[in-house]
Coordinates of C-alpha atoms in Angstrom, one line a residue:
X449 CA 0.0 0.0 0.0
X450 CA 1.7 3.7 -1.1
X451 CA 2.1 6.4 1.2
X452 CA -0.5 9.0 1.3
X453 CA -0.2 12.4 -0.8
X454 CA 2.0 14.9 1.0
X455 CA 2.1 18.2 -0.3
X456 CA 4.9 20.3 1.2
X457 CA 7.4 23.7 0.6
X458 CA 10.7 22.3 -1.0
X459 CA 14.1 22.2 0.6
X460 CA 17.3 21.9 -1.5
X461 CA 16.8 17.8 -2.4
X462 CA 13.1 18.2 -3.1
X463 CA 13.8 21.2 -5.2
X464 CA 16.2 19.0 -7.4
X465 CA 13.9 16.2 -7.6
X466 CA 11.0 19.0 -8.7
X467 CA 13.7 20.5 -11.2
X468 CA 14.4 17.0 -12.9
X469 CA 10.6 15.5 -13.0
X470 CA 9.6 19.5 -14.7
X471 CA 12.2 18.2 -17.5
X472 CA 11.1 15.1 -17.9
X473 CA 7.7 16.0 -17.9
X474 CA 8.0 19.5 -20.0
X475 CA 10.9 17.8 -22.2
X476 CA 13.3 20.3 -21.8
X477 CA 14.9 21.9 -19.1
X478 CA 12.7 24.5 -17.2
X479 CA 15.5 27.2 -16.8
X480 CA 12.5 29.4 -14.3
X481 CA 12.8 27.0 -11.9
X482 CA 16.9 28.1 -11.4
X483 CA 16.6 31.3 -12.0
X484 CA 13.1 32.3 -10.2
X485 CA 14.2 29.9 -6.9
X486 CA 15.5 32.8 -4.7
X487 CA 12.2 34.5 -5.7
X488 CA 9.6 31.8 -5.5
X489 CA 7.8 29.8 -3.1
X490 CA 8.0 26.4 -4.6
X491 CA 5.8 23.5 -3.4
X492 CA 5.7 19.7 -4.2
X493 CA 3.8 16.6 -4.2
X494 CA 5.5 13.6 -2.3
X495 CA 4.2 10.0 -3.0
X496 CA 6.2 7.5 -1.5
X497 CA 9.3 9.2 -1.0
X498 CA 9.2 10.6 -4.6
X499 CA 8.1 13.8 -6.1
X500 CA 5.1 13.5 -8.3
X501 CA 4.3 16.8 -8.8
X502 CA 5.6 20.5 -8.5
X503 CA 5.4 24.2 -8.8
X504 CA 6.6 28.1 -8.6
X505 CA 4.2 31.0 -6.7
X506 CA 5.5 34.6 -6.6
X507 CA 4.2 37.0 -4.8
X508 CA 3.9 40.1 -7.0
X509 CA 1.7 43.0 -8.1
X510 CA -0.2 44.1 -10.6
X511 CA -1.9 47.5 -11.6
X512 CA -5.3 47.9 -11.8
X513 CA -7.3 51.1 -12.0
X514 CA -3.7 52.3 -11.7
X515 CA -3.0 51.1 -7.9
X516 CA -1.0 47.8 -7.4
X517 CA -2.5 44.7 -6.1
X518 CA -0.8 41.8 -4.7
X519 CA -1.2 39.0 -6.7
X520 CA -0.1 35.4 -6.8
X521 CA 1.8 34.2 -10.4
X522 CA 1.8 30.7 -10.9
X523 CA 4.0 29.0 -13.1
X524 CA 5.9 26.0 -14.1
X525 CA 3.5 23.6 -12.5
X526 CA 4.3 19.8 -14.0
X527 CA 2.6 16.6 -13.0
X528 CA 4.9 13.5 -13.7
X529 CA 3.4 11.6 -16.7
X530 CA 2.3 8.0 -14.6
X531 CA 0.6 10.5 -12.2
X532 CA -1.5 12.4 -14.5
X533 CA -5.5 11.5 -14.5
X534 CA -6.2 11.7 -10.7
X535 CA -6.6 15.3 -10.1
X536 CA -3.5 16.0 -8.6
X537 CA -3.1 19.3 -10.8
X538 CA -6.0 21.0 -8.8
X539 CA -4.9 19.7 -5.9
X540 CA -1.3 21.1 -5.8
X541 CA -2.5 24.3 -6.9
X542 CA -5.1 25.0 -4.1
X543 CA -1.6 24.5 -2.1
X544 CA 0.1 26.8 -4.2
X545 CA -2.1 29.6 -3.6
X546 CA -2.4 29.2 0.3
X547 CA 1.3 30.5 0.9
X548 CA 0.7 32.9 -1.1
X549 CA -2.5 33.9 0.5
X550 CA -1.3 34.1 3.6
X551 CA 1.4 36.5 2.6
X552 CA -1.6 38.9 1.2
X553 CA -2.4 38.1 -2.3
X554 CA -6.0 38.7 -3.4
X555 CA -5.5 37.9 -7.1
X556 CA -3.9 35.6 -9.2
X557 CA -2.3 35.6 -12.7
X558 CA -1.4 32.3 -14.4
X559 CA -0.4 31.5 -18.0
X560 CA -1.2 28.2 -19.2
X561 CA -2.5 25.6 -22.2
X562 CA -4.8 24.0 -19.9
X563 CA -7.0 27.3 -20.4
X564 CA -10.5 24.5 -19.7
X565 CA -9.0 23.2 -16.6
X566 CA -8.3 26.8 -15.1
X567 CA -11.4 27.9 -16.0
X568 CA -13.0 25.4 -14.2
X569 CA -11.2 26.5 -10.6
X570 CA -12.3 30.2 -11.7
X571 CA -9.9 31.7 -13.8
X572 CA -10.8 33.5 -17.0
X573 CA -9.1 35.4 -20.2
X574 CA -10.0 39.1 -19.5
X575 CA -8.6 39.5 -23.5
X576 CA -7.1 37.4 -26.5
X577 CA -3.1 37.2 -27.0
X578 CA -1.2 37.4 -29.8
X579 CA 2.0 37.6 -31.4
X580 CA 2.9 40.0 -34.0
X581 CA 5.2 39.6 -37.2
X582 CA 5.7 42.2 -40.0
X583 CA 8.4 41.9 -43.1
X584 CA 11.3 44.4 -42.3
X585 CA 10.5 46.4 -45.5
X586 CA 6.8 46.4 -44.8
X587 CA 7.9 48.3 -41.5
X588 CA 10.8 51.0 -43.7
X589 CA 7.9 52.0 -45.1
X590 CA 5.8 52.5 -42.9
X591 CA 7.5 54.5 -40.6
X592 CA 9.5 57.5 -40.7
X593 CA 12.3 58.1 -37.5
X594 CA 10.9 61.7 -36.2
X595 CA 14.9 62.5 -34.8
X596 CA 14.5 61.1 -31.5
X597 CA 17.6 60.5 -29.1
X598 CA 18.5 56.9 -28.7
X599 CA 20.3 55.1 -25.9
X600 CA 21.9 51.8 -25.3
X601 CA 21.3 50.1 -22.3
X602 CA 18.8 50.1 -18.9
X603 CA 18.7 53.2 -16.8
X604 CA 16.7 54.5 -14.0
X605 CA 15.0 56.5 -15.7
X606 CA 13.6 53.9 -17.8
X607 CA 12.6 51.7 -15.5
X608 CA 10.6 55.1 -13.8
X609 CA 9.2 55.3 -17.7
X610 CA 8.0 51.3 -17.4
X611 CA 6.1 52.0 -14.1
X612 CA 4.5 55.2 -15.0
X613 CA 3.2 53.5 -18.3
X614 CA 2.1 50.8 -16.6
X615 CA -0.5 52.0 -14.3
X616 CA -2.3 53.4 -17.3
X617 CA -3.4 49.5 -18.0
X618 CA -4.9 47.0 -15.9
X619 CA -3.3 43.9 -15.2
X620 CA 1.0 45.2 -16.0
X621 CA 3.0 43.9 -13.4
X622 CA 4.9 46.1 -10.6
X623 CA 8.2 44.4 -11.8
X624 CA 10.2 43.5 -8.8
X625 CA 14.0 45.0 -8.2
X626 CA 15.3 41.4 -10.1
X627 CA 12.9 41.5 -13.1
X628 CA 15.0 43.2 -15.4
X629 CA 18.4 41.0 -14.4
X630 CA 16.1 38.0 -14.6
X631 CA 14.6 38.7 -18.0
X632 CA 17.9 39.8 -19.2
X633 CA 19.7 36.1 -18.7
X634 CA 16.7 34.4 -19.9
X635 CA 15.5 36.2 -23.0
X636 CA 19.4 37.5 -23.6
X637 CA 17.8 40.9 -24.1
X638 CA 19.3 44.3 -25.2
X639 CA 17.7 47.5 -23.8
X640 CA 17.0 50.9 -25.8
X641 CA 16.0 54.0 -24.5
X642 CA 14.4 56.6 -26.6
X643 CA 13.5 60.5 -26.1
X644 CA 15.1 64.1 -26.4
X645 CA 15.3 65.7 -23.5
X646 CA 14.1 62.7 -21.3
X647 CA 13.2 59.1 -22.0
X648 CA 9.9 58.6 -23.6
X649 CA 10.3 55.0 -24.8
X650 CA 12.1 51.8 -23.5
X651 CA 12.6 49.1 -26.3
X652 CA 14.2 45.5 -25.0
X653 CA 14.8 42.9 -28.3
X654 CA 16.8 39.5 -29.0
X655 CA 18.0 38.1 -31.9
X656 CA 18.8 34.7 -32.4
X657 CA 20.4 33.7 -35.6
X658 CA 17.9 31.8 -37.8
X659 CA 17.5 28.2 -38.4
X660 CA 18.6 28.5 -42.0
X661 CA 19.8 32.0 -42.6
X662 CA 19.4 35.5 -42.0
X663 CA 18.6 36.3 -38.1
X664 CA 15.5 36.7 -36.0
X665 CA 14.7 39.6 -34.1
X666 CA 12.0 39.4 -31.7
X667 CA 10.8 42.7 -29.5
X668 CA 10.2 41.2 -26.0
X669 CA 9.3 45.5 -24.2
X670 CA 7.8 48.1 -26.0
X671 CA 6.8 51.0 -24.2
X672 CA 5.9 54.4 -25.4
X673 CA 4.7 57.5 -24.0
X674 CA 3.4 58.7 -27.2
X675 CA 3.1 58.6 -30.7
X676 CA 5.9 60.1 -32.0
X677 CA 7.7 57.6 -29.7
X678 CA 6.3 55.0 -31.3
X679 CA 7.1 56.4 -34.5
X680 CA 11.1 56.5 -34.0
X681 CA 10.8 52.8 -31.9
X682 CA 9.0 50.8 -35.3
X683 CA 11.4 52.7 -37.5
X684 CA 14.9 51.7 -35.6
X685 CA 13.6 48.4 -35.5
X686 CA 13.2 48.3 -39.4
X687 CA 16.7 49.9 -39.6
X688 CA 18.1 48.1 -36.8
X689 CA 20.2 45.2 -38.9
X690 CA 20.2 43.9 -42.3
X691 CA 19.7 40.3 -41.8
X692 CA 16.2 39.6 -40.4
X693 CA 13.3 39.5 -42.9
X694 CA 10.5 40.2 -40.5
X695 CA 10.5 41.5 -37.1
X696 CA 8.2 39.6 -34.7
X697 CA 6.5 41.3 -31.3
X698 CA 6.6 38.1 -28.6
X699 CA 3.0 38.0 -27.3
X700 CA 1.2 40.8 -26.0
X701 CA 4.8 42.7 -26.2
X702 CA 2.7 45.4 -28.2
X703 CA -0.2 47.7 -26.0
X704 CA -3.2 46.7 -27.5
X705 CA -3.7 49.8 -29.8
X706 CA -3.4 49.8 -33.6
X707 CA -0.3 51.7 -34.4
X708 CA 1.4 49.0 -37.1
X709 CA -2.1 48.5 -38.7
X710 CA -2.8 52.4 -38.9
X711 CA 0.7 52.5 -41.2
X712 CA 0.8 50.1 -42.9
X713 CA 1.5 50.4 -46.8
X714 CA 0.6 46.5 -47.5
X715 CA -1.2 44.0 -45.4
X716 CA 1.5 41.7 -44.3
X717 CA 1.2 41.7 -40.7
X718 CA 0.4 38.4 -39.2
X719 CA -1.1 37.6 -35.9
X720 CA -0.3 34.3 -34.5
X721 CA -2.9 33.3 -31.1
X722 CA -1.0 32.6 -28.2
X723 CA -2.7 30.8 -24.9
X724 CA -3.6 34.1 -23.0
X725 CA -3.2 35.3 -19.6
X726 CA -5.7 34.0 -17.2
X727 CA -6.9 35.4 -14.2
X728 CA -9.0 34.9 -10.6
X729 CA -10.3 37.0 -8.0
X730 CA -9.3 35.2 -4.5
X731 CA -10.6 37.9 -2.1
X732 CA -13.3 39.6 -3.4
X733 CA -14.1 42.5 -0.8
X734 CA -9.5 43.0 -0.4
X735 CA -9.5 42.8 -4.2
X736 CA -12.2 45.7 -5.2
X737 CA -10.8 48.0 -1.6
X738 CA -7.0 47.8 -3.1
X739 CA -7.7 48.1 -6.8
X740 CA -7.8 51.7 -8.8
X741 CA -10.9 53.3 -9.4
X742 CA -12.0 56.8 -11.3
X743 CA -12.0 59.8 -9.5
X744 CA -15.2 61.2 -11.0
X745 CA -17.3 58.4 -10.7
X746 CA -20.1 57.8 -8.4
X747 CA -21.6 54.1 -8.4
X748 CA -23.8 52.0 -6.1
X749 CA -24.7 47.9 -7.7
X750 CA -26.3 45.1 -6.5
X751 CA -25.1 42.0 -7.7
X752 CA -24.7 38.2 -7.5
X753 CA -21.2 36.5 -7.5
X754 CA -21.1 32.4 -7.8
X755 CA -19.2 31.6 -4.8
X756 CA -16.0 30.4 -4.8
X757 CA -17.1 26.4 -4.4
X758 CA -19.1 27.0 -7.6
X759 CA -22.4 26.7 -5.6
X760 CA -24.8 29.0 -4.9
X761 CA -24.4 32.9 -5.8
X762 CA -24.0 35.3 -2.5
X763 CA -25.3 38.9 -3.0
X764 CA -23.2 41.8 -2.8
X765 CA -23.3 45.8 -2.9
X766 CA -20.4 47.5 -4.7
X767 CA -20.0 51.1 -4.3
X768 CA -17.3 53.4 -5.5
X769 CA -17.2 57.1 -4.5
X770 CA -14.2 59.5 -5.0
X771 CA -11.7 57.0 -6.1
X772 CA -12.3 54.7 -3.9
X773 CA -14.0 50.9 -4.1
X774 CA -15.9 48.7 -1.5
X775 CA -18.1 45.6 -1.9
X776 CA -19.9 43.9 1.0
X777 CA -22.8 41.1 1.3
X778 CA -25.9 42.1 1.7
X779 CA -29.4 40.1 1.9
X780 CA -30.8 42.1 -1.3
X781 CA -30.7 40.0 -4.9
X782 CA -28.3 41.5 -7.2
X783 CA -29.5 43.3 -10.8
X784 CA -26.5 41.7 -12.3
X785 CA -25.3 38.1 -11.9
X786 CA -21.5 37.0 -12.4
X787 CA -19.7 33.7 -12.2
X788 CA -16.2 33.6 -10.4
X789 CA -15.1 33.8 -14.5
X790 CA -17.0 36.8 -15.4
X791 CA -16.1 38.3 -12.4
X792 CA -11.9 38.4 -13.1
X793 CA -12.3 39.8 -16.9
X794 CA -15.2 42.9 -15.2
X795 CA -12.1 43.3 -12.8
X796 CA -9.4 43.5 -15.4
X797 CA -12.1 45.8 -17.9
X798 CA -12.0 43.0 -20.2
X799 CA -15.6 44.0 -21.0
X800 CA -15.5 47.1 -22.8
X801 CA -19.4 47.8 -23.0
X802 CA -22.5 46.4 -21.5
X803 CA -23.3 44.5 -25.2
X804 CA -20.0 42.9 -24.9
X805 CA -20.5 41.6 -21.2
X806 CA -24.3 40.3 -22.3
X807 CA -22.3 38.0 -25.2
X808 CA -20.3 36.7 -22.8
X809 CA -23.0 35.4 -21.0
X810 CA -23.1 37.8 -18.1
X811 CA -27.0 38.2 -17.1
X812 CA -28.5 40.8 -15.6
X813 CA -32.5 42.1 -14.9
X814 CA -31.4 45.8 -15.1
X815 CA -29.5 47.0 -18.0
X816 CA -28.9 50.4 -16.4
X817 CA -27.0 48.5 -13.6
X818 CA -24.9 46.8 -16.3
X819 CA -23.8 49.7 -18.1
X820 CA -23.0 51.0 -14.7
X821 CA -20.9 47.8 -13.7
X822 CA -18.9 47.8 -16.9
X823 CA -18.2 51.8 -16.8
X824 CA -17.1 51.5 -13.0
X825 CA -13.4 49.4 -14.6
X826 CA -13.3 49.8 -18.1
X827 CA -11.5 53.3 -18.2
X828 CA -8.4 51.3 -18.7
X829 CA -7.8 48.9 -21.2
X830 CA -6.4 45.3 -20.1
X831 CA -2.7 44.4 -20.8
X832 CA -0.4 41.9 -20.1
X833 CA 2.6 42.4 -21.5
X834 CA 5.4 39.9 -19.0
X835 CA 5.1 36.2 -19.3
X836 CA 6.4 33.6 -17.0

């Protein structure tokens, strides 16, 4: 008869038996699980003296409504092969979170190609992902460099630049003093800054030599304060080098406005899907009280949340008054009913209007309160643009 299913934080010889089943089982060598381990809280199944099952948490934040909220990042969660079929997945990730929940998180962010499985536990895609790729002369001509400064390397001024941009999407991550270093050594990144008198745009690329021949060049940061910026970033990338044919924006690198599509001279942009970021609300009330909300607006809603068992819906009020957000239970039914889902894409603004929230499946018996609900997050536009 086996031992019962420990699950348990990871000292140094369960962190190397974690690190060799996430190869086998991943096929390759998971180089996070170095690199992020003086970061991360990393926890592991244990079945009969052997690790079946592992994972990273990091305890971040994220902007929304332009504050940060602490937020739990899962990643590089592997299940040994012989294991897989007994719901051990779920399991290890309801221990994942605890930690992490204990330490104050009250979201969490998670990328993975399970999207059914997660969804099932309550998270959802606030927006689709993508990754970009446009022919190097397709991008000559459609930009034109404005005259802009640009500068090798990091600086603190662009890192100030990063954060600033940030909190003017929801869902950007507060990057952590080691992000850059980290992202650096994996993605073997170089760093541009761009701007006159100050820095206006931060550009971080790679380029890998090509299969065949020529060179890739893939744009892993692109931030810009404004147009112009983005002007004199998309036309030093098309004049960067000779050799690659295309240059290719990882996924969600680029903000989610149009600014290749609005130059372009020929339609050869390409969009490839990528499985999208997915996220969950774990404390609803320390979630809404944290997040940012707008200054001018004035908001009381009734509504119905699925609870977090997936049983029956509890009633809440949310209010927001002079920038700030509360939510509490009350007795009354709600005029607009969310599941646990529908809940985390409202949160991020993933619904841009009431129309959009109705196709998703979000019900409602008032459509005033709807069009309320939606307007109260979706002055900021959701973006993801790190990925773990």
């Amino acid at each position: 008869m086996s031992d019962p299913l420990r699950i348990m934080e990871a000292d140094d010889e369960l962190w190397q038996e974690y690190n060799d089943l996430a190869t086998r089982s991943y096929g390759h060598p998971v180089g996070d699980i170095t690199r992020l381990r003086p970061h991360a809280d990393i926890r592991v199944a244990v079945r009969d003296g052997r690790v079946v099952a592992g994972g990273l948490g990091l305890l971040t934040h994220q902007f929304f409504g332009g504050a940060p909220v602490p937020s739990a990042i899962i990643s590089a969660g592997c299940v040994a092969p012989e294991e897989r079929g007994d719901h051990l997945a779920g399991r290890l990730l309801a221990e994942r979170l605890r930690p992490l929940r204990d330490q104050g998180a009250v979201i969490s962010t998670a990328w993975t190609t399970s999207n059914g499985h997660l969804r099932r536990l309550g998270w959802q895609a606030p927006v689709p992902v993508f990754a970009w790729s446009i022919t190097t002369e397709d991008l000559k001509r459609g930009f034109t460099s404005p005259g802009l400064d640009i500068e090798h390397g990091r600086a603190k001024e662009g890192e100030e630049l990063q954060r600033r941009l940030a909190r003017q999407w929801n869902g950007p991550m507060h990057r952590p003093q080691w992000w850059s270093a980290w992202m650096d050594d994996k993605q073997q990144l170089t760093t541009y800054r761009f701007g006159s008198w100050y820095t206006t745009g931060v550009l971080s690329l790679s380029m890998k030599r090509h299969q065949r021949h020529g060179t890739d060049l893939t744009v892993h940061d692109f931030w810009a304060a404004d147009a112009e910026t983005v002007n004199e970033m998309m036309a030093f990338l098309a004049g960067h080098h000779t050799r690659p044919a295309a240059v290719h924006f990882r996924r969600s690198a680029l903000p989610p406005y149009p600014a290749l599509l609005h130059n372009l001279h020929r339609y050869r942009l390409t969009a490839e899907a990528w499985h999208p970021w997915m996220l969950r609300i774990l404390d609803i009330p320390e979630a809404v009280r944290l997040r940012g909300w707008p200054s001018d607006l004035a908001t009381a809603v009734p509504m119905e949340i699925e609870s977090e068992n997936g049983g029956n819906s509890e009633s809440y009020l949310l209010e927001v008054q002079d920038g700030t957000g509360q939510i509490t239970e009350t007795r009354a039914q709600g005029d607009v009913q969310l599941t646990r889902g529908q809940l985390a894409v409202w949160y991020a603004g993933g619904y841009r209007t009431a129309a959009a929230a109705r196709l998703a499946g979000v019900t409602t018996k008032s459509d005033e309160a709807l069009t309320q609900l939606i307007r109260a997050t979706s002055d900021l536009e959701p973006w993801l643009p790190e990925h773990l």
